[in-house]
Coordinates of C-alpha atoms in Angstrom, one line a residue:
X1 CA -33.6 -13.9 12.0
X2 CA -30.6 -14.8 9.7
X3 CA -32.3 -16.8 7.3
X4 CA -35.5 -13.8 6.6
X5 CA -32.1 -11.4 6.4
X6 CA -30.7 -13.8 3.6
X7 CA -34.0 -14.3 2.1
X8 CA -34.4 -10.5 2.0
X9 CA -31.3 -9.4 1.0
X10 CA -30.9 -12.0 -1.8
X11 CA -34.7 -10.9 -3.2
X12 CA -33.3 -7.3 -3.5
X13 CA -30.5 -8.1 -4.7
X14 CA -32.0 -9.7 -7.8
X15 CA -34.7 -6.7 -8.1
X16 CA -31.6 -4.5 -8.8
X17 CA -29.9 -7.1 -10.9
X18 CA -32.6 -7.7 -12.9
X19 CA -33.6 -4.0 -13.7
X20 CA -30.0 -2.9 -13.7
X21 CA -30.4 -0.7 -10.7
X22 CA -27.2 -1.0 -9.8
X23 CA -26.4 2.8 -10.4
X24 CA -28.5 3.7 -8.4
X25 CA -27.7 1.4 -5.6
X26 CA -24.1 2.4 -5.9
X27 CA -25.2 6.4 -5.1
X28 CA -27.6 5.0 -2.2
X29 CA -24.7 3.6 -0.8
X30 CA -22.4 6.7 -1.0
X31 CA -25.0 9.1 0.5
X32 CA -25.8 7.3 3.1
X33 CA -22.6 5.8 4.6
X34 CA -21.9 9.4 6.2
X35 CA -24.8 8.6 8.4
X36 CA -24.2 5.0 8.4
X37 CA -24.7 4.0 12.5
X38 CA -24.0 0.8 14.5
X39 CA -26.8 -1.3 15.7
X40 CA -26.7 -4.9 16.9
X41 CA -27.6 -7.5 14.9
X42 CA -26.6 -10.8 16.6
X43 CA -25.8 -11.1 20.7
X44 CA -22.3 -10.2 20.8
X45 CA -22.2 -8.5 16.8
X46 CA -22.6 -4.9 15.9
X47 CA -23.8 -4.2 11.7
X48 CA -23.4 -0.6 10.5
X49 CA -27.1 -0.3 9.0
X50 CA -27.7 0.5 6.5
X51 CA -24.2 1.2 5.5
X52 CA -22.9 -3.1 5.4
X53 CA -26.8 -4.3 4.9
X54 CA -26.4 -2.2 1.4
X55 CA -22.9 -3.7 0.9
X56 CA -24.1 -7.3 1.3
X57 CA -26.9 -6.6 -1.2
X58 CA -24.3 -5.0 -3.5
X59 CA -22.1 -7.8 -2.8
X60 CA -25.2 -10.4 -4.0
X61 CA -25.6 -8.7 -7.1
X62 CA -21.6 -8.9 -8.1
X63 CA -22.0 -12.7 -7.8
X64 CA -25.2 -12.5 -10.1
X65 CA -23.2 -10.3 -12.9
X66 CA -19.9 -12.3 -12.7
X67 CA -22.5 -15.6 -13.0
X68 CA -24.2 -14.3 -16.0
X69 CA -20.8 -12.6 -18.0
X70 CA -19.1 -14.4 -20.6
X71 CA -15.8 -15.8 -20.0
X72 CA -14.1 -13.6 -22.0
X73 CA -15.0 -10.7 -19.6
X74 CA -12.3 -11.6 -17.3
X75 CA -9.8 -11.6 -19.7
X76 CA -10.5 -7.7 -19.7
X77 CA -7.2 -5.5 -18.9
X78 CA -9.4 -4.4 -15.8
X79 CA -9.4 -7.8 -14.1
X80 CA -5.9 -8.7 -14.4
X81 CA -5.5 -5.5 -12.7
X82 CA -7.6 -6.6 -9.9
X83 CA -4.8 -9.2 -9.4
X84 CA -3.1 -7.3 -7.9
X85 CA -5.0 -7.0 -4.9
X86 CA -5.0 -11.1 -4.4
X87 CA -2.1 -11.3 -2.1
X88 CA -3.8 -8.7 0.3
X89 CA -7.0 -10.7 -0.2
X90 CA -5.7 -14.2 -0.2
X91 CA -3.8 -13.4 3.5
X92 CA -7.0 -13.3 5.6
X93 CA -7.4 -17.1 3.8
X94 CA -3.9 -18.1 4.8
X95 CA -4.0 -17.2 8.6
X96 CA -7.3 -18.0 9.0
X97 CA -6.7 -21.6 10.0
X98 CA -4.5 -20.4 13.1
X99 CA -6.3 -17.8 14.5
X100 CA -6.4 -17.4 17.7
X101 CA -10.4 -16.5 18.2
X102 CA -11.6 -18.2 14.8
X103 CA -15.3 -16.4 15.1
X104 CA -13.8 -13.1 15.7
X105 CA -11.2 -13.5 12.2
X106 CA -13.9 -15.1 10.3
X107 CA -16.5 -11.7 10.8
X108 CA -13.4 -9.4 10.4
X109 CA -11.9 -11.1 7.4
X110 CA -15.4 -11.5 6.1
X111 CA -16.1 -7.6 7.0
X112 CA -13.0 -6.5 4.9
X113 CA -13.4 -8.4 1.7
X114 CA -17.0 -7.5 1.9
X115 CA -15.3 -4.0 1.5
X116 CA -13.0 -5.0 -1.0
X117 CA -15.5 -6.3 -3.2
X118 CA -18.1 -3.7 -3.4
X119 CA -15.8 -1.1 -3.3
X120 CA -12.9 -2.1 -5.5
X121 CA -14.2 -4.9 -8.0
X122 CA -18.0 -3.5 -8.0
X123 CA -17.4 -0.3 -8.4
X124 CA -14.9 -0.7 -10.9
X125 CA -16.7 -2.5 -13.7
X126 CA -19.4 -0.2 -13.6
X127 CA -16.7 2.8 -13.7
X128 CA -15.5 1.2 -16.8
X129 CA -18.9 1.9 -18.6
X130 CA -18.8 5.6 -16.9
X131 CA -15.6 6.9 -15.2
X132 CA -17.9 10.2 -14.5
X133 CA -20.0 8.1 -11.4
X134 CA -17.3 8.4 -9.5
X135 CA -17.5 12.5 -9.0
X136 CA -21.4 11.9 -8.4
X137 CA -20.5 9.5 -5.7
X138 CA -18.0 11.5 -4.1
X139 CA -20.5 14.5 -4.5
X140 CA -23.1 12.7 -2.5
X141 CA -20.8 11.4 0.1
X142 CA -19.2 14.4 0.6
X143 CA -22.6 16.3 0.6
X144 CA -23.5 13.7 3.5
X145 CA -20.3 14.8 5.0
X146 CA -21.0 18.2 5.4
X147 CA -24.3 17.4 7.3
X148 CA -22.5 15.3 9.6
X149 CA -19.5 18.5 9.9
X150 CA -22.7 21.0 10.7
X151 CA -23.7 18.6 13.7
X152 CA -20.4 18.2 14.5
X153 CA -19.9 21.9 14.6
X154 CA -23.7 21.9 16.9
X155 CA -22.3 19.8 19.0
X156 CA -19.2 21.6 19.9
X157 CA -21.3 25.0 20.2
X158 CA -22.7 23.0 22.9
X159 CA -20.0 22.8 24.7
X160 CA -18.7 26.3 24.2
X161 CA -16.2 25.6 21.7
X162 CA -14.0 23.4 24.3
X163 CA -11.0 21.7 22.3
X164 CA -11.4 18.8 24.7
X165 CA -14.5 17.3 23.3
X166 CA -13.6 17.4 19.5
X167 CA -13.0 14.0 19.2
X168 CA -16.7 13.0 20.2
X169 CA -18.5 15.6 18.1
X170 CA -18.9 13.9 15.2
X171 CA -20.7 10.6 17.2
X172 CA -22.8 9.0 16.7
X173 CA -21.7 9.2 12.7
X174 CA -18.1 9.1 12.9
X175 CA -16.2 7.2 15.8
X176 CA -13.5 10.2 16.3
X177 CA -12.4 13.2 14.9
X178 CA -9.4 11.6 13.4
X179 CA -11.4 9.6 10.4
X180 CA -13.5 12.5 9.7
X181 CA -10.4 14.1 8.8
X182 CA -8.9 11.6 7.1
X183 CA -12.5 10.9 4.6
X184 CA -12.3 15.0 4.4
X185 CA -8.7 14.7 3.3
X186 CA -9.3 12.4 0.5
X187 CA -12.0 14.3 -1.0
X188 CA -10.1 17.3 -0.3
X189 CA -6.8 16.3 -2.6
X190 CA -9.1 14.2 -5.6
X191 CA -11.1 17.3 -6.1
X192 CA -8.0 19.9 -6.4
X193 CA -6.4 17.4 -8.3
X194 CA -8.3 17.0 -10.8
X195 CA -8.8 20.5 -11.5
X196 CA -5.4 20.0 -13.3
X197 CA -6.9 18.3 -15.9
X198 CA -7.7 19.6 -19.8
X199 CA -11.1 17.9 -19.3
X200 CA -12.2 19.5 -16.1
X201 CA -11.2 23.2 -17.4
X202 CA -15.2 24.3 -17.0
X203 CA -15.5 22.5 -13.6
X204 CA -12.1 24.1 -12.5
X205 CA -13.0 26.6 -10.2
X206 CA -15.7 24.5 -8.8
X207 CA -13.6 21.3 -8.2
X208 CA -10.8 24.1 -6.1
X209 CA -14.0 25.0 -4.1
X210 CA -15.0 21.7 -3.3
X211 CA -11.4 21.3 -2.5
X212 CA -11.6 23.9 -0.5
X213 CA -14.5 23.4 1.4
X214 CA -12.9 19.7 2.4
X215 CA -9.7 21.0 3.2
X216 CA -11.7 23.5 5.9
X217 CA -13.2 20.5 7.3
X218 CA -9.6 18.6 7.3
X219 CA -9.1 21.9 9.1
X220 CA -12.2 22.0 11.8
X221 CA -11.2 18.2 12.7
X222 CA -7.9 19.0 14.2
X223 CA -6.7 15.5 13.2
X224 CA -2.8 15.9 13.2
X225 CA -2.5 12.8 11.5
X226 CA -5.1 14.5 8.8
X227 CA -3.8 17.8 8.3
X228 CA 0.1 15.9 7.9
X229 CA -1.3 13.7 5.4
X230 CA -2.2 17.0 3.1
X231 CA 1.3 18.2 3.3
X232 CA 2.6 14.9 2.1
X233 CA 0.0 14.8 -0.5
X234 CA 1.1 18.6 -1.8
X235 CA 4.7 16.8 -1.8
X236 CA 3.9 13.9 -3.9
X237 CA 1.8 16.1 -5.9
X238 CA 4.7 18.1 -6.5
X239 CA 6.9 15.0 -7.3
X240 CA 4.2 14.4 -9.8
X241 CA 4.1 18.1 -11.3
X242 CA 7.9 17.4 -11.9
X243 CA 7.7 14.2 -13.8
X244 CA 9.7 11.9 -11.5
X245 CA 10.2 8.4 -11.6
X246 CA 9.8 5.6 -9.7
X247 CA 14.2 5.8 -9.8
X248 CA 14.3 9.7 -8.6
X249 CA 12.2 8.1 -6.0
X250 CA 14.5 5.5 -4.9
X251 CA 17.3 8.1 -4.8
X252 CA 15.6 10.4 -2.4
X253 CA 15.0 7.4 0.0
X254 CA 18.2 6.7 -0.2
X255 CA 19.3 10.6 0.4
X256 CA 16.5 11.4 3.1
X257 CA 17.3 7.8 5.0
X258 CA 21.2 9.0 5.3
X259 CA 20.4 12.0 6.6
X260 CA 18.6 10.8 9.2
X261 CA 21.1 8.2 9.9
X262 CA 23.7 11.3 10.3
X263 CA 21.6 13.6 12.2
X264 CA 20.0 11.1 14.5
X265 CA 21.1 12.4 17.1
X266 CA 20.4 15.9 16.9
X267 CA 16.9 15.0 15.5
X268 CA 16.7 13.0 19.1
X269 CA 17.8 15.9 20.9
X270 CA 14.9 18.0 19.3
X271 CA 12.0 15.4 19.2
X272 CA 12.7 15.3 23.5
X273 CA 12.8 18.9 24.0
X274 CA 9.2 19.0 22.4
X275 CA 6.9 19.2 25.0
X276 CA 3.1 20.2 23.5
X277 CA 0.3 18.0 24.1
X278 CA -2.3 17.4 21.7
X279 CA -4.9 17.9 24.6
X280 CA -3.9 20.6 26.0
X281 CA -7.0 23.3 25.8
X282 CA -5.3 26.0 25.8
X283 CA -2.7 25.2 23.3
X284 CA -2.5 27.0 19.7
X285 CA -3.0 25.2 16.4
X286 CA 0.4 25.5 15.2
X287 CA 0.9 24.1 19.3
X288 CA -1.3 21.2 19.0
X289 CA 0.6 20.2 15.3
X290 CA 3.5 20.5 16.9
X291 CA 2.7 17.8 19.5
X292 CA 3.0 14.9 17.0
X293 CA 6.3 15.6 17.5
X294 CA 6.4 14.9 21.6
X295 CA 7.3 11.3 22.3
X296 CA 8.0 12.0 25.8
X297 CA 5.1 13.2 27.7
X298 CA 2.0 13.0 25.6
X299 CA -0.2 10.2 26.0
X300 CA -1.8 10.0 23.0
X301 CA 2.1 9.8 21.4
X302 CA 3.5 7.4 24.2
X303 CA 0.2 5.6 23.7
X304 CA 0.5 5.3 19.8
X305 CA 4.9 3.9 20.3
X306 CA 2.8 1.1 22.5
X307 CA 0.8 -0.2 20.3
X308 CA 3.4 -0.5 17.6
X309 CA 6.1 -1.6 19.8
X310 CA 3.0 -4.6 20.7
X311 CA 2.4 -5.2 17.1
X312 CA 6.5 -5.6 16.0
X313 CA 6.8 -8.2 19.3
X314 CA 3.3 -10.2 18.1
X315 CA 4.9 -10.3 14.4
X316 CA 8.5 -11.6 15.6
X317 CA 6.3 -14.1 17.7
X318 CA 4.7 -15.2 14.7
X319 CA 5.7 -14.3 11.7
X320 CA 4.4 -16.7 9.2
X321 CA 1.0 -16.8 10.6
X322 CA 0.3 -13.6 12.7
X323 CA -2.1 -13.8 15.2
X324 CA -5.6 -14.1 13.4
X325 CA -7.3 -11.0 11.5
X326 CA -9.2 -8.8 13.9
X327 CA -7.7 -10.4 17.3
X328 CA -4.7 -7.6 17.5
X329 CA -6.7 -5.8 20.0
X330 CA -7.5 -8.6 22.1
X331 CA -3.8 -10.6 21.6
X332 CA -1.4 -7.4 21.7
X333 CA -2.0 -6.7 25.9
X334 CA 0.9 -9.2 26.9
X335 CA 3.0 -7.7 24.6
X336 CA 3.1 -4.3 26.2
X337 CA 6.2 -2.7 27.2
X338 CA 6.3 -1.3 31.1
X339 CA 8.6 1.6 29.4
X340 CA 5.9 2.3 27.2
X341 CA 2.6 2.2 29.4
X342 CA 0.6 4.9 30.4
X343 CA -2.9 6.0 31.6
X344 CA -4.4 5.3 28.7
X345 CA -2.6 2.0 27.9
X346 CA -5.3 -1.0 28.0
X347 CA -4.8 -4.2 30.4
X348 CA -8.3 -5.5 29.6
X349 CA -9.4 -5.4 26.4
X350 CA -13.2 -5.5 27.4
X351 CA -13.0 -2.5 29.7
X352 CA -10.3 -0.2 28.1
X353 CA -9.7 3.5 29.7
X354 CA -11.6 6.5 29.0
X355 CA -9.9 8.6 25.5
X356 CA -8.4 4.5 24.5
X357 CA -9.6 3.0 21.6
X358 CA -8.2 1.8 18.7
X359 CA -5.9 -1.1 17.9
X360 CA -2.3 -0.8 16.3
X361 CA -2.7 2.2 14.8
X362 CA -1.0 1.5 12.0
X363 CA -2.5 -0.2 9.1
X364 CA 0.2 -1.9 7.8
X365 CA 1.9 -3.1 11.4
X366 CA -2.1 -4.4 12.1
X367 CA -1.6 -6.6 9.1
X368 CA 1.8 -7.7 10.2
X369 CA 1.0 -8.4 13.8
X370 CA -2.6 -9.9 12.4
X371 CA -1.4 -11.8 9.1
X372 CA 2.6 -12.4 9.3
X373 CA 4.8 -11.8 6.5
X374 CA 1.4 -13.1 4.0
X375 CA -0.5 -9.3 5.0
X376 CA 2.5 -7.3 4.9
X377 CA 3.5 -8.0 1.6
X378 CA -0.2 -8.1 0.2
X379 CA 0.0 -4.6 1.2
X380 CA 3.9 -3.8 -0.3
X381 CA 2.7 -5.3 -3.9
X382 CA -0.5 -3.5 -3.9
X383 CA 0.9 -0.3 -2.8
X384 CA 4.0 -0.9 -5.0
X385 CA 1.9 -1.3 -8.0
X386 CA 0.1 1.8 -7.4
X387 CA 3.2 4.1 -7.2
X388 CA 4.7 2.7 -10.4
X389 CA 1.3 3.5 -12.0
X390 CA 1.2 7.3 -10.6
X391 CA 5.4 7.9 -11.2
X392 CA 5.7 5.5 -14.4
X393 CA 2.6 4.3 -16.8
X394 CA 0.6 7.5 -15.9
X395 CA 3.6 9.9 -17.3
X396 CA 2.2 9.5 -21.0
X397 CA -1.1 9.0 -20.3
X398 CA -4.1 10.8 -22.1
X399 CA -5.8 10.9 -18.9
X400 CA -2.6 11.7 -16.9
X401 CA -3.9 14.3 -14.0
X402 CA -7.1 11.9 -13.6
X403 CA -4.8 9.4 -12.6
X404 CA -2.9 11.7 -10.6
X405 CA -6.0 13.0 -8.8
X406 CA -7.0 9.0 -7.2
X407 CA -3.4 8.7 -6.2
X408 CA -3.0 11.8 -4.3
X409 CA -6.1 10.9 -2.6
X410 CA -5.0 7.7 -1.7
X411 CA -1.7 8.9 -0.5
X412 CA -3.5 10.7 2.3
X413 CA -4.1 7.2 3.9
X414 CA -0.9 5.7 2.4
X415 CA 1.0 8.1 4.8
X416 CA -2.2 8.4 7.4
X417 CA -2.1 5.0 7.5
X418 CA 1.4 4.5 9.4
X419 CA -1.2 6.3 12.4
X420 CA -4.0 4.7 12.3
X421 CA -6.3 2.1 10.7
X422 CA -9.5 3.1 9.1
X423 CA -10.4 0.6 6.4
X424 CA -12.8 -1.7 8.9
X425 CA -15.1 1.3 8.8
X426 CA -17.6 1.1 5.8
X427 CA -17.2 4.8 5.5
X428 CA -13.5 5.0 4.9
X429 CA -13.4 2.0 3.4
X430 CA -15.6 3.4 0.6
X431 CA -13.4 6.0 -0.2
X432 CA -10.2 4.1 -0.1
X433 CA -10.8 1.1 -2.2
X434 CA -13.5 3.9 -4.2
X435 CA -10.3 5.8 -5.2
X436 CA -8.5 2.7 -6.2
X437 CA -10.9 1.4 -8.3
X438 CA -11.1 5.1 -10.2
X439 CA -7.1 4.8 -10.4
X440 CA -7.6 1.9 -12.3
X441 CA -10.3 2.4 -14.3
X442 CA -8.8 5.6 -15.8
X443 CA -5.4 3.6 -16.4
X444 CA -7.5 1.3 -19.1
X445 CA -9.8 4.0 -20.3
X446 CA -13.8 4.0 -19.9
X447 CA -16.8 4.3 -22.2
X448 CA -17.0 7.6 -22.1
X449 CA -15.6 11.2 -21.1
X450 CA -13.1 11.3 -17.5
X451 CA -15.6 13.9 -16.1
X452 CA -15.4 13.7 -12.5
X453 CA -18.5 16.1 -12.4
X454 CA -21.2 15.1 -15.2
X455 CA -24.5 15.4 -15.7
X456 CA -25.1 12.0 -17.2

């Protein structure tokens, strides 16, 4: 079965190689990852088909184009910016070796540079030749979105419009509520971004209905991790509006760090007497928001302080090595805290309790816990460099609010991200490393026009 799967795959691959379908394959891709389902493939493996079977063909024909380019090519300003990601990239090959349960890091380091690749190397040389693909991509993903948002909304008809099933009525397309909310959000802040732009003036008030439209779903998915993300997007955007620097940044750490250092206690004192739950049914929506703030008696909270208390013990454990990539959720159960345990806290990883899933929800404590030191800073360079391109190169930039637009869609997950990891999933994933590649892209300039809606 593998070797007809290679044979196939490596035979399309060159079909859209060799009549530079690539294009096309690259809007195949985006409209059908919203629908992108898990199926197995070996005993004991899940694929996402045809979401990861599309990747691996898009994968094949990156090798064929990088074999076939000149030299030269790489000396492009575009791939010394893809440098930047190395560290990231180059930690899944430096604790590979003392993983814990080799077979499982092999398929998840493999799974996430698969990602990386197609989505962030791929996708950026041919957004070099036309920065405008990117809108149609996010177009078509996002119309596939809004298919998977009217079964979603079926579903919960279904049930009468009970709260307590939101975050299984986006299956069997989207694993929970909370990354529907999180891909909404990031389409959501590129599009009303962007309107800011000179070029955009005569897509304008269609870009802030788009905008719109995703910001309703961000909305309908009750994803408090989702809907805090936008307001820290609208804050950065701000920051941006204002011109600061990557300095006036540093300052307000600084100033926002001492004041919680001399109000700790008072902000204690509030954060206990906080007592809505997220899941509580009959709870309002300002309620339910307000229960991110309860890290005393709901679950999902208590639950969330577990896995990140697990994560910060597996990383002073093993620090220069980490555990393995993808074994957090099998190696952090030892590492629970009684004080920290509750009814949804796992004991065996192979039988975890109804409403648990997930594994450190947090993307960069997953990395620590996972990769040491090595995957924490691969993710402090790479998001480093991005925020001195947004708050530094971008400030004279012809194409400044284009730039803008990809970073405040990736801050969504750079601040969703300290709740939850997403970029395992092909569908997320797409829109993450998507973004980046666009932020870069636009930094060295393109062929043609920055449209983020074209024709062409």
């Amino acid at each position: 079965m593998l070797m007809s799967f290679l044979i196939m795959t490596g035979l399309l691959a060159f079909f859209v190689y060799r009549f530079n379908l690539q294009v096309v394959l690259l809007k195949t891709i985006a409209f059908t990852l919203p629908f992108s389902l898990e199926i197995p493939f070996f005993p004991g493996t899940m694929i996402r088909f045809p979401g990861e079977i599309l990747l691996f063909i898009a994968a094949l024909v990156l090798i064929l184009e990088i074999l076939r380019q000149p030299i030269k090519e790489f000396m492009d300003p575009l791939h010394r910016e893809i440098l930047w990601i190395m560290p990231l990239v180059l930690a899944f090959g430096i604790t590979l070796p003392f993983s814990e349960m080799l077979f499982v890091s092999v398929k998840f380091s493999f799974v996430n540079i698969l990602y990386i690749s197609v989505f962030f190397v791929f996708l950026a040389r041919h957004l070099r030749k036309n920065s405008g693909l990117f809108g149609q991509l996010l177009v078509l993903y996002g119309a596939g979105m809004i298919v998977v948002a009217l079964w979603g909304f079926y579903r919960l008809w279904q049930w009468d419009f009970n709260p307590a099933v939101m975050r299984g009525i986006f299956h069997p397309f989207y694993n929970d509520h909370t990354i529907f909310g999180a891909s909404a959000a990031v389409l959501a802040a590129v599009f009303f971004v962007s309107g800011f732009d000179k070029t955009h003036l005569t897509n304008r008030l269609l870009l802030w209905l788009l905008s719109i439209v995703f910001l309703s779903l961000v909305i309908f998915s009750t994803s408090r991790g989702a809907i805090l993300s936008v307001l820290f997007t609208i804050l950065v955007v701000a920051m941006m509006y204002a011109r600061l620097r990557v300095m006036h940044m540093f300052f307000i750490l600084i100033i926002l760090a001492g004041f919680a250092l001399v109000f700790q206690g008072s902000i204690e004192n509030r954060l206990n007497r906080v007592n809505s739950l997220s899941y509580d049914v009959h709870a309002d929506f300002l309620e339910r928001k307000e229960s991110v703030a309860n890290i005393t008696t709901d679950v999902s909270n208590l639950e969330r302080i577990n896995r990140w208390v697990s994560a910060i013990s597996m990383f002073r454990e093993k620090p220069l090595t980490g555990f393995g990539p993808g074994t957090y959720q099998f190696a952090y159960i030892p590492f629970q805290q009684p004080q920290f345990m509750n009814r949804i806290s796992v004991t065996n990883p192979y039988e975890p309790p109804e409403g648990s899933g997930g594994t450190a929800h947090s993307e960069y404590l997953l990395a620590m816990s996972e990769m040491g030191i090595w995957g924490l800073l691969g993710w402090l360079v790479l998001l480093g460099r991005w925020f001195y391109i947004a708050f530094e190169k971008s400030l004279k930039h012809p194409r400044r609010w284009i730039i803008a637009a990809a970073f405040a869609g990736l801050s969504t997950y750079i601040f969703h991200a300290n709740f939850n990891n997403f970029l395992t999933t092909d569908k997320f994933a797409f829109l993450f490393w998507g973004t980046a590649a666009w932020l870069i892209t636009n930094l060295y300039g393109t062929e043609n026009k920055p449209e983020i809606l074209s024709a062409d």
